[in-house]
Coordinates of C-alpha atoms in Angstrom, one line a residue:
M7 CA -28.8 -314.1 3.4
T8 CA -25.6 -313.5 5.5
R9 CA -26.4 -310.1 7.3
T10 CA -23.2 -307.7 8.3
V11 CA -21.2 -308.0 11.0
A12 CA -19.0 -304.7 11.3
F13 CA -17.2 -303.2 14.2
A14 CA -16.0 -299.3 13.6
T15 CA -14.5 -296.9 16.4
L16 CA -14.0 -293.0 14.9
G17 CA -10.6 -292.5 16.9
L18 CA -10.9 -289.3 19.6
A19 CA -8.4 -287.3 20.2
A20 CA -7.9 -285.2 23.3
R21 CA -8.6 -281.9 22.0
G22 CA -10.9 -281.0 18.9
L23 CA -12.8 -284.4 18.7
A24 CA -13.4 -284.8 23.0
A25 CA -17.0 -283.8 22.1
L26 CA -18.1 -285.6 19.3
G27 CA -17.8 -288.7 21.4
L28 CA -18.8 -291.3 19.0
A29 CA -18.4 -294.8 18.5
L30 CA -19.7 -297.4 16.3
V31 CA -20.2 -300.8 17.0
A32 CA -22.2 -303.2 15.5
M33 CA -22.6 -306.4 16.0
T34 CA -24.9 -308.9 14.0
A35 CA -25.9 -305.9 12.8
G36 CA -28.0 -304.1 9.4
A37 CA -27.1 -301.1 7.6
Q38 CA -29.5 -299.1 9.6
D39 CA -28.7 -300.6 13.0
M40 CA -24.8 -299.6 12.2
M41 CA -25.4 -296.5 12.8
R42 CA -28.6 -296.9 15.4
D43 CA -26.9 -294.9 18.3
V44 CA -25.9 -291.7 16.0
D45 CA -27.6 -289.0 16.4
L46 CA -27.2 -288.0 12.9
T47 CA -28.8 -284.3 13.1
S48 CA -26.8 -283.7 15.5
P49 CA -24.4 -280.2 14.9
A50 CA -21.4 -282.7 14.4
M51 CA -23.1 -284.4 12.1
V52 CA -24.2 -281.7 9.9
S53 CA -22.1 -279.2 10.3
A54 CA -19.1 -277.9 9.1
E55 CA -16.2 -275.8 11.1
M56 CA -14.3 -274.8 8.0
T57 CA -15.3 -273.1 4.9
R58 CA -14.1 -274.4 1.7
P59 CA -11.1 -271.1 1.4
E60 CA -10.0 -272.7 4.9
V61 CA -10.0 -276.1 3.2
E62 CA -8.3 -274.6 -0.2
A63 CA -5.4 -273.0 2.2
V64 CA -4.8 -276.6 4.0
L65 CA -4.4 -278.1 0.3
A66 CA -1.8 -275.2 -0.7
K67 CA 0.4 -275.8 2.0
A68 CA 0.2 -279.9 1.3
S69 CA 3.0 -281.8 0.0
P70 CA 3.8 -285.7 -0.9
K71 CA 5.5 -285.6 2.4
Q72 CA 3.0 -284.1 4.6
P73 CA -0.3 -284.4 2.7
A74 CA -3.3 -282.2 3.7
D75 CA -5.0 -283.5 7.0
F76 CA -8.5 -283.2 7.9
T77 CA -8.7 -285.9 10.8
G78 CA -12.3 -285.4 12.4
K79 CA -13.2 -282.2 10.8
R80 CA -16.7 -281.8 9.9
L81 CA -17.2 -280.6 6.7
S82 CA -20.8 -281.6 6.0
G83 CA -22.2 -279.8 3.9
L84 CA -19.3 -277.9 2.2
D85 CA -19.1 -277.2 -1.4
L86 CA -15.5 -278.8 -2.3
S87 CA -16.6 -279.3 -6.4
G88 CA -13.7 -279.6 -7.8
L89 CA -10.6 -279.6 -5.4
D90 CA -7.9 -281.8 -5.7
L91 CA -7.8 -283.5 -2.4
S92 CA -5.7 -286.2 -3.7
N93 CA -3.4 -288.3 -0.9
A94 CA -5.6 -286.4 1.7
V95 CA -6.2 -287.4 4.8
L96 CA -9.8 -287.8 5.7
R97 CA -9.8 -290.5 8.2
A98 CA -12.9 -290.3 10.8
A99 CA -14.1 -287.0 9.1
R100 CA -17.9 -285.8 8.2
L101 CA -18.9 -284.6 4.8
N102 CA -22.2 -285.7 4.9
K103 CA -24.1 -284.2 2.0
A104 CA -20.9 -282.2 1.2
I105 CA -20.6 -281.9 -2.3
L106 CA -17.7 -283.0 -4.1
R107 CA -18.6 -282.8 -7.7
D108 CA -15.8 -283.8 -10.1
A109 CA -13.3 -283.7 -7.0
R110 CA -9.9 -285.5 -7.2
L111 CA -9.9 -287.7 -4.2
D112 CA -7.0 -290.6 -5.4
R113 CA -5.4 -292.3 -2.9
A114 CA -7.4 -290.6 0.0
I115 CA -7.7 -292.0 3.0
L116 CA -11.4 -292.0 3.9
D117 CA -11.4 -294.8 6.9
Q118 CA -14.1 -294.1 8.9
A119 CA -15.6 -291.2 7.5
W120 CA -19.0 -290.3 6.9
L121 CA -20.3 -289.8 3.3
L122 CA -24.5 -290.0 3.8
D123 CA -26.1 -288.2 1.0
A124 CA -22.6 -287.1 -0.4
D125 CA -22.7 -285.8 -4.1
L126 CA -19.5 -287.1 -5.7
T127 CA -20.7 -286.9 -9.0
G128 CA -17.6 -287.4 -11.5
A129 CA -15.3 -287.5 -8.2
S130 CA -12.0 -289.4 -9.0
L131 CA -11.1 -292.2 -6.2
K132 CA -8.9 -294.2 -7.8
G133 CA -6.7 -295.9 -5.1
A134 CA -8.9 -294.7 -2.2
N135 CA -9.1 -296.2 1.2
L136 CA -12.8 -296.7 2.0
F137 CA -12.5 -298.8 4.6
A138 CA -15.9 -298.5 7.8
S139 CA -16.9 -295.5 5.6
Q140 CA -20.6 -294.7 5.5
M141 CA -21.7 -293.6 2.7
A142 CA -25.5 -294.1 2.6
R143 CA -27.5 -293.0 -0.5
A144 CA -24.0 -291.3 -1.8
R145 CA -23.8 -290.2 -5.4
L146 CA -21.2 -291.4 -7.4
D147 CA -22.5 -291.4 -10.9
G148 CA -19.7 -291.4 -13.5
A149 CA -17.0 -292.0 -10.6
N150 CA -13.8 -293.5 -11.2
L151 CA -12.6 -295.7 -7.9
S152 CA -10.8 -297.8 -9.9
G153 CA -7.9 -299.6 -7.9
A154 CA -9.8 -298.8 -4.3
R155 CA -10.2 -300.5 -1.4
I156 CA -13.9 -300.5 -0.3
A157 CA -15.1 -301.9 2.7
A158 CA -18.1 -299.3 3.0
D159 CA -21.5 -298.9 3.7
L160 CA -23.3 -298.0 0.2
T161 CA -27.0 -298.7 1.1
G162 CA -29.2 -296.9 -1.5
A163 CA -25.8 -295.7 -3.4
S164 CA -26.1 -294.6 -6.9
L165 CA -22.9 -295.6 -8.8
V166 CA -24.4 -295.5 -12.4
G167 CA -21.7 -295.9 -15.1
A168 CA -18.9 -295.4 -12.6
S169 CA -15.6 -297.5 -12.6
I170 CA -14.5 -299.7 -9.7
A171 CA -12.3 -301.6 -12.2
D172 CA -9.4 -303.9 -10.1
A173 CA -11.0 -302.4 -7.0
H174 CA -11.0 -304.1 -3.7
L175 CA -14.5 -304.8 -2.0
G176 CA -14.5 -308.0 -1.0
A177 CA -14.0 -309.2 2.4
D178 CA -10.0 -310.3 3.3
M179 CA -11.2 -313.6 5.1
R180 CA -7.5 -313.5 6.5
N181 CA -8.3 -310.2 8.2
Q182 CA -11.6 -310.0 10.2
S183 CA -10.6 -309.4 13.3
M184 CA -13.2 -306.5 13.7
G185 CA -15.8 -308.9 11.9
L186 CA -17.1 -309.4 8.5
M187 CA -16.1 -306.2 6.7
R188 CA -17.1 -306.1 2.9
A189 CA -18.6 -303.6 0.5
V190 CA -22.4 -303.3 1.4
L191 CA -24.1 -302.0 -2.2
R192 CA -27.8 -303.4 -1.1
S193 CA -30.2 -301.6 -3.0
A194 CA -27.3 -299.7 -4.9
N195 CA -28.2 -298.1 -8.5
L196 CA -25.0 -299.8 -10.6
E197 CA -26.0 -299.5 -13.6
R198 CA -23.6 -299.6 -16.5
L199 CA -21.0 -299.8 -13.5
N200 CA -17.7 -301.0 -15.0
A201 CA -16.5 -303.7 -12.6
R202 CA -13.9 -305.2 -14.8
N203 CA -11.6 -307.5 -12.0
A204 CA -13.4 -305.9 -9.4
D205 CA -13.2 -308.6 -6.1
L206 CA -16.9 -308.4 -5.2
S207 CA -16.2 -311.6 -3.1
R208 CA -18.6 -312.0 -0.6
V209 CA -20.1 -308.3 -1.1
D210 CA -24.2 -307.7 -0.1
L211 CA -25.6 -306.8 -3.9
E212 CA -29.2 -307.7 -2.6
F213 CA -31.2 -306.2 -4.8
A214 CA -29.1 -304.0 -6.7
V215 CA -29.4 -302.7 -10.2
L216 CA -26.5 -303.7 -12.2
K217 CA -28.0 -303.6 -15.9
G218 CA -25.8 -303.1 -18.3
A219 CA -22.7 -304.0 -15.6
D220 CA -19.3 -305.1 -17.2
L221 CA -18.4 -308.0 -14.5
S222 CA -15.8 -309.6 -17.1
G223 CA -13.0 -310.9 -14.8
A224 CA -15.0 -310.1 -11.6
S225 CA -15.0 -312.2 -8.3
L226 CA -18.6 -313.0 -7.1
K227 CA -17.7 -316.0 -4.4
N228 CA -19.8 -316.2 -1.8
A229 CA -21.4 -312.7 -3.2
Q230 CA -25.0 -311.9 -2.1
L231 CA -26.9 -311.3 -4.6
G232 CA -30.6 -312.3 -4.0
G233 CA -33.0 -309.8 -6.0
A234 CA -30.4 -308.3 -7.8
D235 CA -31.4 -307.0 -11.7
L236 CA -28.2 -308.2 -13.8
T237 CA -29.6 -307.6 -17.0
G238 CA -28.0 -307.4 -19.9
A239 CA -24.9 -307.5 -18.0
I240 CA -21.6 -309.0 -19.1
V241 CA -20.4 -312.0 -17.3
I242 CA -17.2 -313.1 -18.9
D243 CA -14.7 -314.9 -16.9
A244 CA -16.8 -313.9 -13.8
D245 CA -16.6 -316.6 -11.2
F246 CA -20.1 -317.3 -9.0
D247 CA -18.3 -319.8 -6.8
G248 CA -21.0 -319.6 -4.2
A249 CA -23.1 -316.6 -5.0
D250 CA -26.3 -316.8 -3.8
L251 CA -28.7 -315.9 -6.8
V252 CA -32.2 -316.4 -5.1
S253 CA -35.0 -314.4 -7.4
A254 CA -31.8 -312.8 -9.2
K255 CA -32.5 -311.8 -12.2
L256 CA -30.4 -312.5 -15.1
I257 CA -31.7 -312.0 -18.3
A258 CA -29.8 -311.8 -21.5
L259 CA -27.0 -311.8 -19.8
N260 CA -23.7 -311.8 -22.3
G261 CA -21.2 -314.7 -22.2
L262 CA -22.7 -316.3 -19.5
D263 CA -21.0 -319.6 -21.1
R264 CA -18.0 -318.0 -20.3
A265 CA -18.5 -317.4 -16.8
K266 CA -16.4 -319.2 -14.2
N267 CA -18.1 -321.9 -11.7
F268 CA -21.8 -320.9 -12.5
D269 CA -22.7 -324.5 -11.6
K270 CA -21.6 -323.6 -7.8
A271 CA -23.6 -320.7 -7.2
K272 CA -26.2 -320.7 -4.4
N273 CA -30.1 -321.2 -5.4
R274 CA -29.7 -321.4 -9.0
E275 CA -32.8 -322.9 -9.5
R276 CA -35.0 -319.9 -8.2
L277 CA -33.0 -317.3 -10.4
I278 CA -35.0 -315.3 -13.0
R279 CA -34.1 -316.3 -16.3
E280 CA -37.1 -314.4 -18.5

């Protein structure tokens, strides 16, 4: 299986971020290796430097020309449920275990943000940018990420009933100077996921649960689907060109006869049909 090669750097300002001193550099690494040099129990990763009322005050002063800017802010553990953070800049912010249930993050910039174990149940992230974001075990059940650009680590995350329709999770091979940047959804719960027309090319979906997912029109080119469970998934017009299906469960698929390039998938003889 192809391993994630990623390089992500947290920019440090002269003030405010100087104490953080975090540099995330991972070459030929898996999800755990990407964070091996980061102390996830340090105050920088588990504390908050703002209160909810202070966050609300910043949002109240924001405008379309000057969106709320929380770059590098420590917001871990805060209950920000229901807040409208649309267009907010949360680059390199730390939101570990933050509660963002039903929050609006449409078009928000969450590049290099930390959202480990964050709760985004029912949140709206339409058109959001999630580049090199750390979202392992995050809960996004029922969330709407349609049209978002997602090159995040979502290992073990839950997106039950969520939407990534028209979203871009695949690797852009024209721009990979930082290594293979794509979404990682290894062991994620993606039951009933709406992934219609999503770009999942080269995405790591190993051991992910995709039962009843709608993959109509999705690109699964060169995706890693080893051990994934696609029982009952809809695959009409889904493109399997180069997808690795070793030990994948393709039971009772809907529309397999209308899928694209299934004959070009890898390890078809080792998939599970019943």
